[in-house]
């Protein structure tokens, strides 16, 4: 390879990536759901106040008790809202089929509904102890257990689910970088935070000892290939809650300010990590005011860090795909006359389960000595209109495949 040529781990010009991965548990109705999404994703005046203009996804489930917002429980307007948000990429996680979905035919009904409306989801997040969960230990599911009445893994993966969360949460701030326990201990709460630190250390020790339950904690990576009980191969991902009280502490909209602290965000930037944040934004105290002032301020702080190009905030699906791309692509550079030609190959290999699409490569950045004399190819196809970047915080110039922001739907 040419001297000075190197893959940049995080899309230019950012130093870290964050996805707020919210389970919709206890969201009361479609109005609360919509106002949360509008506040987070637009600059419009919402019921919470002026929006912060980030890119934040959400989740959906279907068969739930009547008092909780879900696809089947809401009205036609609510269902059309959900479909619009799925198509735009802002609902990107299927949060199981719901507490009341216990049979394969209920999963099939959901998938038929999604297909009929052209709605595709690629991320699955286990919910509570729902029968359709994939996790057999923490989440007590049967969704990948052939012969069980709740078995659906074949249907769900054929539909398009590739990324699966089975209950694994870490206290470590920042993944896809070496593990560090820094920030877990809190001197104001020494006993509780000390216990959290010891629990995280124990998880890693068990992982190093080949304990299957904690295997995802060993490499401190967002993603790893995993085999379900029916021998289907998927990507399993881990989420993070760095609160000093433990992975189940303050994992709610009413307490998000105690997690998205300035200290936590600065640590993520300093480590150059990726984070899929575990939370439940719909768990709030007042359905008329979705977020309290402290929560609003924490989102405004995050938005400022995003505008200052420190943290790229995006959806769970997009972050997972980017993490995959960085790990799985093969690439090289060759001098072609006066130009440097970067060749990117996405063909599935021994490290991948399926081939990446060109859209999955958005944000890929390579350090080069002269962006103006650089060309890029993907699988032999010349790329027109890639970004030529001035020096970043390291002082190095680069080129990027453009990262296109999602467009929030007008409903």
mmCIF file of C-alpha atoms in Angstrom:
data_model
loop_
_atom_site.group_PDB
_atom_site.id
_atom_site.type_symbol
_atom_site.label_atom_id
_atom_site.label_comp_id
_atom_site.label_asym_id
_atom_site.label_seq_id
_atom_site.Cartn_x
_atom_site.Cartn_y
_atom_site.Cartn_z
ATOM 1 C CA UNK A 1 0.000 0.000 0.000
ATOM 2 C CA UNK A 2 0.998 3.609 -0.526
ATOM 3 C CA UNK A 3 2.730 5.456 2.306
ATOM 4 C CA UNK A 4 0.303 7.513 4.402
ATOM 5 C CA UNK A 5 -2.716 5.498 3.252
ATOM 6 C CA UNK A 6 -4.855 4.231 6.149
ATOM 7 C CA UNK A 7 -8.472 3.455 6.989
ATOM 8 C CA UNK A 8 -9.931 5.954 9.471
ATOM 9 C CA UNK A 9 -11.998 4.055 12.053
ATOM 10 C CA UNK A 10 -14.709 6.700 12.499
ATOM 11 C CA UNK A 11 -16.344 8.657 9.642
ATOM 12 C CA UNK A 12 -14.671 12.008 8.949
ATOM 13 C CA UNK A 13 -14.493 14.352 10.819
ATOM 14 C CA UNK A 14 -15.992 12.723 13.909
ATOM 15 C CA UNK A 15 -14.076 11.066 16.729
ATOM 16 C CA UNK A 16 -16.774 8.721 18.081
ATOM 17 C CA UNK A 17 -20.153 7.221 17.156
ATOM 18 C CA UNK A 18 -23.300 6.886 19.268
ATOM 19 C CA UNK A 19 -26.668 5.244 18.668
ATOM 20 C CA UNK A 20 -29.440 5.748 21.206
ATOM 21 C CA UNK A 21 -31.075 2.313 21.074
ATOM 22 C CA UNK A 22 -34.419 2.776 22.798
ATOM 23 C CA UNK A 23 -36.843 -0.019 23.656
ATOM 24 C CA UNK A 24 -40.363 1.411 23.505
ATOM 25 C CA UNK A 25 -41.553 -0.337 26.696
ATOM 26 C CA UNK A 26 -44.323 1.560 28.540
ATOM 27 C CA UNK A 27 -44.698 4.239 25.862
ATOM 28 C CA UNK A 28 -48.312 5.203 26.466
ATOM 29 C CA UNK A 29 -49.594 6.204 23.030
ATOM 30 C CA UNK A 30 -48.678 7.308 19.511
ATOM 31 C CA UNK A 31 -48.639 10.994 20.436
ATOM 32 C CA UNK A 32 -45.917 10.498 23.065
ATOM 33 C CA UNK A 33 -43.967 8.293 20.643
ATOM 34 C CA UNK A 34 -44.231 10.848 17.822
ATOM 35 C CA UNK A 35 -43.305 13.862 19.940
ATOM 36 C CA UNK A 36 -40.212 12.088 21.291
ATOM 37 C CA UNK A 37 -39.124 11.268 17.747
ATOM 38 C CA UNK A 38 -39.890 14.751 16.441
ATOM 39 C CA UNK A 39 -37.986 16.424 19.287
ATOM 40 C CA UNK A 40 -34.921 14.245 18.759
ATOM 41 C CA UNK A 41 -34.835 14.240 14.951
ATOM 42 C CA UNK A 42 -35.947 17.709 13.848
ATOM 43 C CA UNK A 43 -35.433 21.349 14.762
ATOM 44 C CA UNK A 44 -39.202 21.911 14.835
ATOM 45 C CA UNK A 45 -41.144 23.147 17.829
ATOM 46 C CA UNK A 46 -42.437 20.035 19.592
ATOM 47 C CA UNK A 47 -44.442 19.389 22.749
ATOM 48 C CA UNK A 48 -41.069 19.052 24.496
ATOM 49 C CA UNK A 49 -39.649 22.271 23.065
ATOM 50 C CA UNK A 50 -37.498 23.138 20.044
ATOM 51 C CA UNK A 51 -36.087 19.949 18.544
ATOM 52 C CA UNK A 52 -32.403 19.069 18.792
ATOM 53 C CA UNK A 53 -31.974 17.856 15.202
ATOM 54 C CA UNK A 54 -30.122 14.605 15.861
ATOM 55 C CA UNK A 55 -30.541 11.253 14.085
ATOM 56 C CA UNK A 56 -32.134 8.869 16.577
ATOM 57 C CA UNK A 57 -33.971 5.632 15.896
ATOM 58 C CA UNK A 58 -36.639 3.752 17.810
ATOM 59 C CA UNK A 59 -38.211 0.311 18.064
ATOM 60 C CA UNK A 60 -41.618 -1.266 17.559
ATOM 61 C CA UNK A 61 -43.451 -4.384 18.694
ATOM 62 C CA UNK A 62 -46.911 -5.729 17.871
ATOM 63 C CA UNK A 63 -48.828 -7.982 20.291
ATOM 64 C CA UNK A 64 -48.915 -6.110 23.602
ATOM 65 C CA UNK A 65 -51.358 -5.411 26.467
ATOM 66 C CA UNK A 66 -53.869 -2.689 25.617
ATOM 67 C CA UNK A 67 -52.336 0.004 27.853
ATOM 68 C CA UNK A 68 -49.058 0.063 25.903
ATOM 69 C CA UNK A 69 -48.422 1.618 22.511
ATOM 70 C CA UNK A 70 -47.785 -1.002 19.849
ATOM 71 C CA UNK A 71 -48.546 -1.516 16.176
ATOM 72 C CA UNK A 72 -51.671 -3.610 16.652
ATOM 73 C CA UNK A 73 -52.925 -1.528 19.608
ATOM 74 C CA UNK A 74 -52.788 1.870 17.939
ATOM 75 C CA UNK A 75 -55.232 3.272 15.370
ATOM 76 C CA UNK A 76 -54.826 3.598 11.588
ATOM 77 C CA UNK A 77 -53.060 6.948 12.005
ATOM 78 C CA UNK A 78 -50.599 5.401 14.435
ATOM 79 C CA UNK A 79 -49.921 2.461 12.147
ATOM 80 C CA UNK A 80 -49.264 4.763 9.202
ATOM 81 C CA UNK A 81 -46.882 6.769 11.421
ATOM 82 C CA UNK A 82 -44.984 3.591 12.280
ATOM 83 C CA UNK A 83 -44.758 2.550 8.640
ATOM 84 C CA UNK A 84 -43.502 5.986 7.581
ATOM 85 C CA UNK A 85 -40.820 5.912 10.277
ATOM 86 C CA UNK A 86 -39.722 2.415 9.244
ATOM 87 C CA UNK A 87 -39.434 3.458 5.604
ATOM 88 C CA UNK A 88 -37.388 6.537 6.541
ATOM 89 C CA UNK A 89 -35.054 4.448 8.725
ATOM 90 C CA UNK A 90 -36.096 6.078 12.011
ATOM 91 C CA UNK A 91 -37.751 2.932 13.341
ATOM 92 C CA UNK A 92 -35.001 0.393 12.805
ATOM 93 C CA UNK A 93 -35.466 -2.238 15.543
ATOM 94 C CA UNK A 94 -38.080 -4.984 15.914
ATOM 95 C CA UNK A 95 -38.466 -5.323 19.693
ATOM 96 C CA UNK A 96 -39.656 -8.944 19.619
ATOM 97 C CA UNK A 97 -43.229 -9.571 18.495
ATOM 98 C CA UNK A 98 -44.514 -8.513 21.915
ATOM 99 C CA UNK A 99 -45.472 -9.966 25.295
ATOM 100 C CA UNK A 100 -48.638 -11.584 23.928
ATOM 101 C CA UNK A 101 -47.051 -13.166 20.846
ATOM 102 C CA UNK A 102 -46.486 -16.801 21.772
ATOM 103 C CA UNK A 103 -47.111 -18.629 18.500
ATOM 104 C CA UNK A 104 -45.429 -18.855 15.114
ATOM 105 C CA UNK A 105 -48.590 -17.713 13.310
ATOM 106 C CA UNK A 106 -48.451 -14.376 15.172
ATOM 107 C CA UNK A 107 -44.914 -13.783 13.912
ATOM 108 C CA UNK A 108 -46.005 -14.716 10.392
ATOM 109 C CA UNK A 109 -48.882 -12.230 10.589
ATOM 110 C CA UNK A 110 -46.471 -9.432 11.575
ATOM 111 C CA UNK A 111 -44.031 -10.230 8.780
ATOM 112 C CA UNK A 112 -46.855 -10.386 6.229
ATOM 113 C CA UNK A 113 -48.017 -6.945 7.391
ATOM 114 C CA UNK A 114 -44.519 -5.463 7.117
ATOM 115 C CA UNK A 115 -43.921 -6.998 3.684
ATOM 116 C CA UNK A 116 -47.325 -5.871 2.423
ATOM 117 C CA UNK A 117 -46.420 -2.259 3.220
ATOM 118 C CA UNK A 118 -42.829 -2.394 1.982
ATOM 119 C CA UNK A 119 -41.375 -2.047 5.486
ATOM 120 C CA UNK A 120 -37.989 -3.659 6.097
ATOM 121 C CA UNK A 121 -36.190 -4.011 9.435
ATOM 122 C CA UNK A 122 -32.785 -5.640 9.919
ATOM 123 C CA UNK A 123 -32.306 -5.318 13.699
ATOM 124 C CA UNK A 124 -33.967 -7.505 16.334
ATOM 125 C CA UNK A 125 -33.957 -6.589 20.036
ATOM 126 C CA UNK A 126 -35.238 -9.120 22.592
ATOM 127 C CA UNK A 127 -37.921 -7.755 24.936
ATOM 128 C CA UNK A 128 -38.339 -8.664 28.615
ATOM 129 C CA UNK A 129 -39.084 -12.375 28.694
ATOM 130 C CA UNK A 130 -41.256 -12.417 25.565
ATOM 131 C CA UNK A 131 -41.755 -15.959 24.210
ATOM 132 C CA UNK A 132 -40.425 -14.935 20.775
ATOM 133 C CA UNK A 133 -37.068 -13.753 22.160
ATOM 134 C CA UNK A 134 -33.921 -15.371 20.771
ATOM 135 C CA UNK A 135 -31.920 -15.264 24.004
ATOM 136 C CA UNK A 136 -32.323 -18.556 25.858
ATOM 137 C CA UNK A 137 -30.617 -17.522 29.106
ATOM 138 C CA UNK A 138 -31.078 -13.877 30.119
ATOM 139 C CA UNK A 139 -34.171 -13.297 27.956
ATOM 140 C CA UNK A 140 -35.791 -16.761 28.354
ATOM 141 C CA UNK A 141 -36.938 -16.920 24.736
ATOM 142 C CA UNK A 142 -37.969 -19.717 22.407
ATOM 143 C CA UNK A 143 -37.916 -17.889 19.079
ATOM 144 C CA UNK A 144 -34.990 -19.915 17.725
ATOM 145 C CA UNK A 145 -36.029 -23.244 19.262
ATOM 146 C CA UNK A 146 -37.272 -25.603 16.523
ATOM 147 C CA UNK A 147 -40.397 -27.452 17.561
ATOM 148 C CA UNK A 148 -41.528 -24.814 20.052
ATOM 149 C CA UNK A 149 -44.822 -23.083 19.272
ATOM 150 C CA UNK A 150 -43.043 -19.688 19.387
ATOM 151 C CA UNK A 151 -40.318 -20.717 16.882
ATOM 152 C CA UNK A 152 -39.933 -18.138 14.114
ATOM 153 C CA UNK A 153 -36.187 -17.641 13.486
ATOM 154 C CA UNK A 154 -36.400 -19.055 9.965
ATOM 155 C CA UNK A 155 -39.250 -16.708 9.020
ATOM 156 C CA UNK A 156 -37.674 -13.693 10.677
ATOM 157 C CA UNK A 157 -34.216 -14.081 9.164
ATOM 158 C CA UNK A 158 -35.699 -14.851 5.731
ATOM 159 C CA UNK A 159 -37.608 -11.568 6.076
ATOM 160 C CA UNK A 160 -34.291 -9.746 6.560
ATOM 161 C CA UNK A 161 -33.253 -9.640 10.229
ATOM 162 C CA UNK A 162 -29.448 -9.834 10.429
ATOM 163 C CA UNK A 163 -28.539 -8.146 13.725
ATOM 164 C CA UNK A 164 -29.759 -9.559 17.044
ATOM 165 C CA UNK A 165 -29.566 -8.362 20.661
ATOM 166 C CA UNK A 166 -30.019 -11.113 23.265
ATOM 167 C CA UNK A 167 -29.721 -9.210 26.534
ATOM 168 C CA UNK A 168 -26.003 -8.391 26.723
ATOM 169 C CA UNK A 169 -25.210 -4.971 28.236
ATOM 170 C CA UNK A 170 -21.815 -3.617 29.274
ATOM 171 C CA UNK A 171 -20.824 -0.799 31.635
ATOM 172 C CA UNK A 172 -17.744 0.000 29.536
ATOM 173 C CA UNK A 173 -17.997 3.297 27.652
ATOM 174 C CA UNK A 174 -17.067 2.743 24.014
ATOM 175 C CA UNK A 175 -16.795 -0.461 22.023
ATOM 176 C CA UNK A 176 -14.610 -1.471 19.057
ATOM 177 C CA UNK A 177 -11.678 -0.139 21.087
ATOM 178 C CA UNK A 178 -9.703 -1.864 23.871
ATOM 179 C CA UNK A 179 -11.769 -2.373 27.030
ATOM 180 C CA UNK A 180 -11.294 0.126 29.847
ATOM 181 C CA UNK A 181 -13.012 0.258 33.235
ATOM 182 C CA UNK A 182 -12.389 4.001 33.504
ATOM 183 C CA UNK A 183 -15.473 5.981 34.452
ATOM 184 C CA UNK A 184 -17.394 3.142 36.092
ATOM 185 C CA UNK A 185 -16.254 3.938 39.639
ATOM 186 C CA UNK A 186 -17.893 7.052 41.062
ATOM 187 C CA UNK A 187 -16.342 8.488 44.225
ATOM 188 C CA UNK A 188 -19.674 10.034 45.229
ATOM 189 C CA UNK A 189 -21.235 6.560 45.232
ATOM 190 C CA UNK A 190 -18.287 4.310 46.119
ATOM 191 C CA UNK A 191 -20.180 1.213 47.275
ATOM 192 C CA UNK A 192 -22.677 0.960 44.436
ATOM 193 C CA UNK A 193 -20.249 1.972 41.704
ATOM 194 C CA UNK A 194 -17.608 -0.336 43.157
ATOM 195 C CA UNK A 195 -20.061 -3.205 42.928
ATOM 196 C CA UNK A 196 -20.802 -2.270 39.299
ATOM 197 C CA UNK A 197 -17.086 -2.240 38.537
ATOM 198 C CA UNK A 198 -16.613 -5.671 40.109
ATOM 199 C CA UNK A 199 -19.561 -7.077 38.141
ATOM 200 C CA UNK A 200 -18.087 -5.824 34.871
ATOM 201 C CA UNK A 201 -14.682 -7.257 35.762
ATOM 202 C CA UNK A 202 -16.337 -10.587 36.612
ATOM 203 C CA UNK A 203 -18.112 -10.676 33.240
ATOM 204 C CA UNK A 204 -14.796 -10.243 31.459
ATOM 205 C CA UNK A 205 -13.114 -12.889 33.599
ATOM 206 C CA UNK A 206 -15.908 -15.354 32.836
ATOM 207 C CA UNK A 207 -15.675 -14.468 29.145
ATOM 208 C CA UNK A 208 -11.931 -15.113 29.195
ATOM 209 C CA UNK A 209 -12.711 -18.495 30.764
ATOM 210 C CA UNK A 210 -14.947 -19.313 27.752
ATOM 211 C CA UNK A 211 -18.253 -18.879 29.578
ATOM 212 C CA UNK A 212 -20.846 -18.785 26.759
ATOM 213 C CA UNK A 213 -23.208 -16.433 28.589
ATOM 214 C CA UNK A 214 -20.582 -13.683 28.761
ATOM 215 C CA UNK A 215 -18.653 -14.431 25.553
ATOM 216 C CA UNK A 216 -19.814 -11.158 23.975
ATOM 217 C CA UNK A 217 -17.958 -9.200 26.683
ATOM 218 C CA UNK A 218 -14.539 -10.617 25.871
ATOM 219 C CA UNK A 219 -13.504 -8.627 22.767
ATOM 220 C CA UNK A 220 -15.375 -5.386 23.656
ATOM 221 C CA UNK A 221 -16.724 -5.318 20.121
ATOM 222 C CA UNK A 222 -20.138 -4.060 19.093
ATOM 223 C CA UNK A 223 -20.723 -7.072 16.845
ATOM 224 C CA UNK A 224 -19.823 -10.721 16.685
ATOM 225 C CA UNK A 225 -21.121 -13.639 14.600
ATOM 226 C CA UNK A 226 -23.464 -15.872 16.598
ATOM 227 C CA UNK A 227 -25.304 -19.104 15.876
ATOM 228 C CA UNK A 228 -28.919 -19.432 17.017
ATOM 229 C CA UNK A 229 -30.288 -22.710 18.330
ATOM 230 C CA UNK A 230 -31.676 -23.622 14.893
ATOM 231 C CA UNK A 231 -28.151 -23.123 13.440
ATOM 232 C CA UNK A 232 -29.030 -19.806 11.798
ATOM 233 C CA UNK A 233 -26.030 -17.465 11.775
ATOM 234 C CA UNK A 234 -26.620 -13.816 12.706
ATOM 235 C CA UNK A 235 -24.660 -10.865 14.042
ATOM 236 C CA UNK A 236 -25.131 -10.436 17.786
ATOM 237 C CA UNK A 237 -24.537 -6.965 19.207
ATOM 238 C CA UNK A 238 -23.930 -5.665 22.692
ATOM 239 C CA UNK A 239 -25.414 -2.504 24.192
ATOM 240 C CA UNK A 240 -23.923 -0.155 26.758
ATOM 241 C CA UNK A 241 -25.232 1.584 29.861
ATOM 242 C CA UNK A 242 -22.274 3.265 31.603
ATOM 243 C CA UNK A 243 -24.236 4.497 34.627
ATOM 244 C CA UNK A 244 -22.361 3.928 37.896
ATOM 245 C CA UNK A 245 -25.372 2.101 39.350
ATOM 246 C CA UNK A 246 -25.171 -0.742 36.846
ATOM 247 C CA UNK A 247 -26.515 -1.664 33.434
ATOM 248 C CA UNK A 248 -30.161 -1.515 34.553
ATOM 249 C CA UNK A 249 -29.847 1.848 36.323
ATOM 250 C CA UNK A 250 -31.391 5.007 34.853
ATOM 251 C CA UNK A 251 -32.174 3.183 31.588
ATOM 252 C CA UNK A 252 -35.260 5.371 31.106
ATOM 253 C CA UNK A 253 -36.263 8.642 29.520
ATOM 254 C CA UNK A 254 -36.927 10.123 32.961
ATOM 255 C CA UNK A 255 -33.290 9.509 33.976
ATOM 256 C CA UNK A 256 -31.398 9.814 30.672
ATOM 257 C CA UNK A 257 -29.576 12.931 31.921
ATOM 258 C CA UNK A 258 -27.776 10.778 34.490
ATOM 259 C CA UNK A 259 -26.371 8.625 31.678
ATOM 260 C CA UNK A 260 -25.707 11.108 28.859
ATOM 261 C CA UNK A 261 -23.433 13.195 31.041
ATOM 262 C CA UNK A 262 -20.721 15.495 29.756
ATOM 263 C CA UNK A 263 -18.143 13.232 31.398
ATOM 264 C CA UNK A 264 -19.498 10.127 29.648
ATOM 265 C CA UNK A 265 -19.600 11.809 26.232
ATOM 266 C CA UNK A 266 -16.090 13.207 26.624
ATOM 267 C CA UNK A 267 -14.834 9.751 27.566
ATOM 268 C CA UNK A 268 -16.441 8.274 24.455
ATOM 269 C CA UNK A 269 -14.716 10.925 22.330
ATOM 270 C CA UNK A 270 -11.363 10.434 24.032
ATOM 271 C CA UNK A 271 -11.534 6.674 23.491
ATOM 272 C CA UNK A 272 -12.677 7.007 19.886
ATOM 273 C CA UNK A 273 -15.293 4.350 20.512
ATOM 274 C CA UNK A 274 -18.688 3.311 19.224
ATOM 275 C CA UNK A 275 -21.634 3.018 21.588
ATOM 276 C CA UNK A 276 -25.101 1.502 21.235
ATOM 277 C CA UNK A 277 -26.784 3.020 24.276
ATOM 278 C CA UNK A 278 -29.329 0.885 26.145
ATOM 279 C CA UNK A 279 -32.385 2.870 27.233
ATOM 280 C CA UNK A 280 -36.198 3.177 27.263
ATOM 281 C CA UNK A 281 -37.090 6.724 26.221
ATOM 282 C CA UNK A 282 -40.834 6.143 26.619
ATOM 283 C CA UNK A 283 -40.527 5.457 30.360
ATOM 284 C CA UNK A 284 -41.400 8.927 31.604
ATOM 285 C CA UNK A 285 -43.177 10.526 34.569
ATOM 286 C CA UNK A 286 -45.645 12.749 32.708
ATOM 287 C CA UNK A 287 -47.142 11.881 29.319
ATOM 288 C CA UNK A 288 -47.745 15.595 28.745
ATOM 289 C CA UNK A 289 -44.016 16.376 29.146
ATOM 290 C CA UNK A 290 -42.010 13.507 27.688
ATOM 291 C CA UNK A 291 -38.626 14.700 28.982
ATOM 292 C CA UNK A 292 -37.835 16.699 32.106
ATOM 293 C CA UNK A 293 -35.548 19.770 31.883
ATOM 294 C CA UNK A 294 -32.437 17.760 32.781
ATOM 295 C CA UNK A 295 -33.140 15.253 30.002
ATOM 296 C CA UNK A 296 -33.734 18.047 27.493
ATOM 297 C CA UNK A 297 -30.455 19.668 28.482
ATOM 298 C CA UNK A 298 -28.574 16.382 28.056
ATOM 299 C CA UNK A 299 -29.899 15.999 24.513
ATOM 300 C CA UNK A 300 -28.976 19.604 23.721
ATOM 301 C CA UNK A 301 -25.450 18.910 24.978
ATOM 302 C CA UNK A 302 -25.246 15.849 22.744
ATOM 303 C CA UNK A 303 -26.547 17.861 19.787
ATOM 304 C CA UNK A 304 -23.852 20.470 20.355
ATOM 305 C CA UNK A 305 -21.176 17.769 20.370
ATOM 306 C CA UNK A 306 -22.645 16.451 17.139
ATOM 307 C CA UNK A 307 -22.718 19.907 15.512
ATOM 308 C CA UNK A 308 -19.116 20.428 16.621
ATOM 309 C CA UNK A 309 -18.347 17.188 14.760
ATOM 310 C CA UNK A 310 -17.100 15.282 17.763
ATOM 311 C CA UNK A 311 -19.759 12.535 17.944
ATOM 312 C CA UNK A 312 -21.663 11.118 14.978
ATOM 313 C CA UNK A 313 -25.133 10.329 16.322
ATOM 314 C CA UNK A 314 -27.088 7.859 14.221
ATOM 315 C CA UNK A 315 -29.492 4.935 14.375
ATOM 316 C CA UNK A 316 -28.637 1.497 15.705
ATOM 317 C CA UNK A 317 -28.935 -0.061 12.264
ATOM 318 C CA UNK A 318 -26.580 2.419 10.613
ATOM 319 C CA UNK A 319 -23.971 2.167 13.362
ATOM 320 C CA UNK A 320 -23.996 -1.641 13.233
ATOM 321 C CA UNK A 321 -23.616 -1.660 9.462
ATOM 322 C CA UNK A 322 -20.743 0.807 9.643
ATOM 323 C CA UNK A 323 -18.996 -1.272 12.308
ATOM 324 C CA UNK A 324 -19.393 -4.294 10.041
ATOM 325 C CA UNK A 325 -17.993 -2.421 7.059
ATOM 326 C CA UNK A 326 -14.859 -1.350 8.916
ATOM 327 C CA UNK A 327 -14.220 -4.951 9.975
ATOM 328 C CA UNK A 328 -15.222 -6.853 6.853
ATOM 329 C CA UNK A 329 -14.207 -4.929 3.745
ATOM 330 C CA UNK A 330 -10.928 -5.652 2.059
ATOM 331 C CA UNK A 331 -9.097 -2.741 0.481
ATOM 332 C CA UNK A 332 -5.829 -1.663 -1.038
ATOM 333 C CA UNK A 333 -4.323 1.325 -2.793
ATOM 334 C CA UNK A 334 -2.265 1.451 -5.970
ATOM 335 C CA UNK A 335 -0.545 4.321 -7.704
ATOM 336 C CA UNK A 336 -2.170 4.839 -11.114
ATOM 337 C CA UNK A 337 -0.115 7.468 -12.871
ATOM 338 C CA UNK A 338 -0.454 10.641 -10.845
ATOM 339 C CA UNK A 339 -3.505 9.349 -8.963
ATOM 340 C CA UNK A 340 -3.853 7.086 -5.957
ATOM 341 C CA UNK A 341 -6.599 4.513 -6.619
ATOM 342 C CA UNK A 342 -8.363 3.014 -3.582
ATOM 343 C CA UNK A 343 -9.989 -0.356 -4.295
ATOM 344 C CA UNK A 344 -12.713 -1.511 -1.877
ATOM 345 C CA UNK A 345 -14.084 -5.049 -2.032
ATOM 346 C CA UNK A 346 -17.304 -6.043 -0.240
ATOM 347 C CA UNK A 347 -17.500 -9.679 -1.327
ATOM 348 C CA UNK A 348 -18.526 -11.897 1.583
ATOM 349 C CA UNK A 349 -15.568 -13.682 3.159
ATOM 350 C CA UNK A 350 -14.813 -15.889 6.156
ATOM 351 C CA UNK A 351 -15.452 -12.928 8.491
ATOM 352 C CA UNK A 352 -18.896 -12.077 7.108
ATOM 353 C CA UNK A 353 -22.367 -13.580 7.007
ATOM 354 C CA UNK A 354 -23.649 -11.661 3.990
ATOM 355 C CA UNK A 355 -22.322 -9.143 1.499
ATOM 356 C CA UNK A 356 -22.391 -5.456 2.371
ATOM 357 C CA UNK A 357 -24.268 -3.071 0.083
ATOM 358 C CA UNK A 358 -22.813 0.208 -1.176
ATOM 359 C CA UNK A 359 -25.223 2.031 1.134
ATOM 360 C CA UNK A 360 -23.703 0.188 4.106
ATOM 361 C CA UNK A 361 -20.339 1.782 3.278
ATOM 362 C CA UNK A 362 -21.460 5.380 3.817
ATOM 363 C CA UNK A 363 -18.941 7.278 5.928
ATOM 364 C CA UNK A 364 -15.924 5.074 5.144
ATOM 365 C CA UNK A 365 -12.882 7.329 5.265
ATOM 366 C CA UNK A 366 -9.277 6.807 4.200
ATOM 367 C CA UNK A 367 -6.321 8.983 5.076
ATOM 368 C CA UNK A 368 -4.434 9.999 1.918
ATOM 369 C CA UNK A 369 -1.678 12.510 1.249
ATOM 370 C CA UNK A 370 -3.498 14.292 -1.611
ATOM 371 C CA UNK A 371 -7.320 14.007 -1.773
ATOM 372 C CA UNK A 372 -7.358 15.865 -5.103
ATOM 373 C CA UNK A 373 -5.301 13.119 -6.704
ATOM 374 C CA UNK A 374 -7.303 10.182 -5.377
ATOM 375 C CA UNK A 375 -9.839 7.863 -7.002
ATOM 376 C CA UNK A 376 -12.107 5.301 -5.353
ATOM 377 C CA UNK A 377 -13.614 2.048 -6.623
ATOM 378 C CA UNK A 378 -16.068 -0.369 -5.008
ATOM 379 C CA UNK A 379 -15.903 -3.889 -6.427
ATOM 380 C CA UNK A 380 -14.230 -2.454 -9.515
ATOM 381 C CA UNK A 381 -16.836 0.285 -10.044
ATOM 382 C CA UNK A 382 -15.529 3.859 -10.148
ATOM 383 C CA UNK A 383 -17.123 6.117 -7.511
ATOM 384 C CA UNK A 384 -18.028 9.624 -8.602
ATOM 385 C CA UNK A 385 -18.558 12.452 -6.132
ATOM 386 C CA UNK A 386 -16.824 11.161 -3.022
ATOM 387 C CA UNK A 387 -15.715 13.703 -0.407
ATOM 388 C CA UNK A 388 -12.273 15.272 -0.374
ATOM 389 C CA UNK A 389 -11.571 16.269 3.220
ATOM 390 C CA UNK A 390 -9.283 18.923 4.694
ATOM 391 C CA UNK A 391 -7.138 17.969 7.705
ATOM 392 C CA UNK A 392 -8.938 16.609 10.765
ATOM 393 C CA UNK A 393 -7.814 16.859 14.395
ATOM 394 C CA UNK A 394 -4.791 14.672 13.569
ATOM 395 C CA UNK A 395 -3.641 17.075 10.853
ATOM 396 C CA UNK A 396 -4.150 14.476 8.100
ATOM 397 C CA UNK A 397 -6.212 14.833 4.917
ATOM 398 C CA UNK A 398 -8.629 12.150 3.752
ATOM 399 C CA UNK A 399 -11.355 11.043 1.350
ATOM 400 C CA UNK A 400 -14.786 9.662 2.312
ATOM 401 C CA UNK A 401 -17.827 7.939 0.907
ATOM 402 C CA UNK A 402 -20.481 10.517 1.743
ATOM 403 C CA UNK A 403 -22.587 9.918 4.849
ATOM 404 C CA UNK A 404 -26.151 10.954 3.959
ATOM 405 C CA UNK A 405 -28.409 11.980 6.832
ATOM 406 C CA UNK A 406 -31.797 10.284 7.078
ATOM 407 C CA UNK A 407 -34.789 12.396 6.076
ATOM 408 C CA UNK A 408 -37.433 12.580 8.794
ATOM 409 C CA UNK A 409 -40.913 11.975 7.343
ATOM 410 C CA UNK A 410 -43.646 14.583 7.137
ATOM 411 C CA UNK A 411 -46.898 13.128 8.448
#
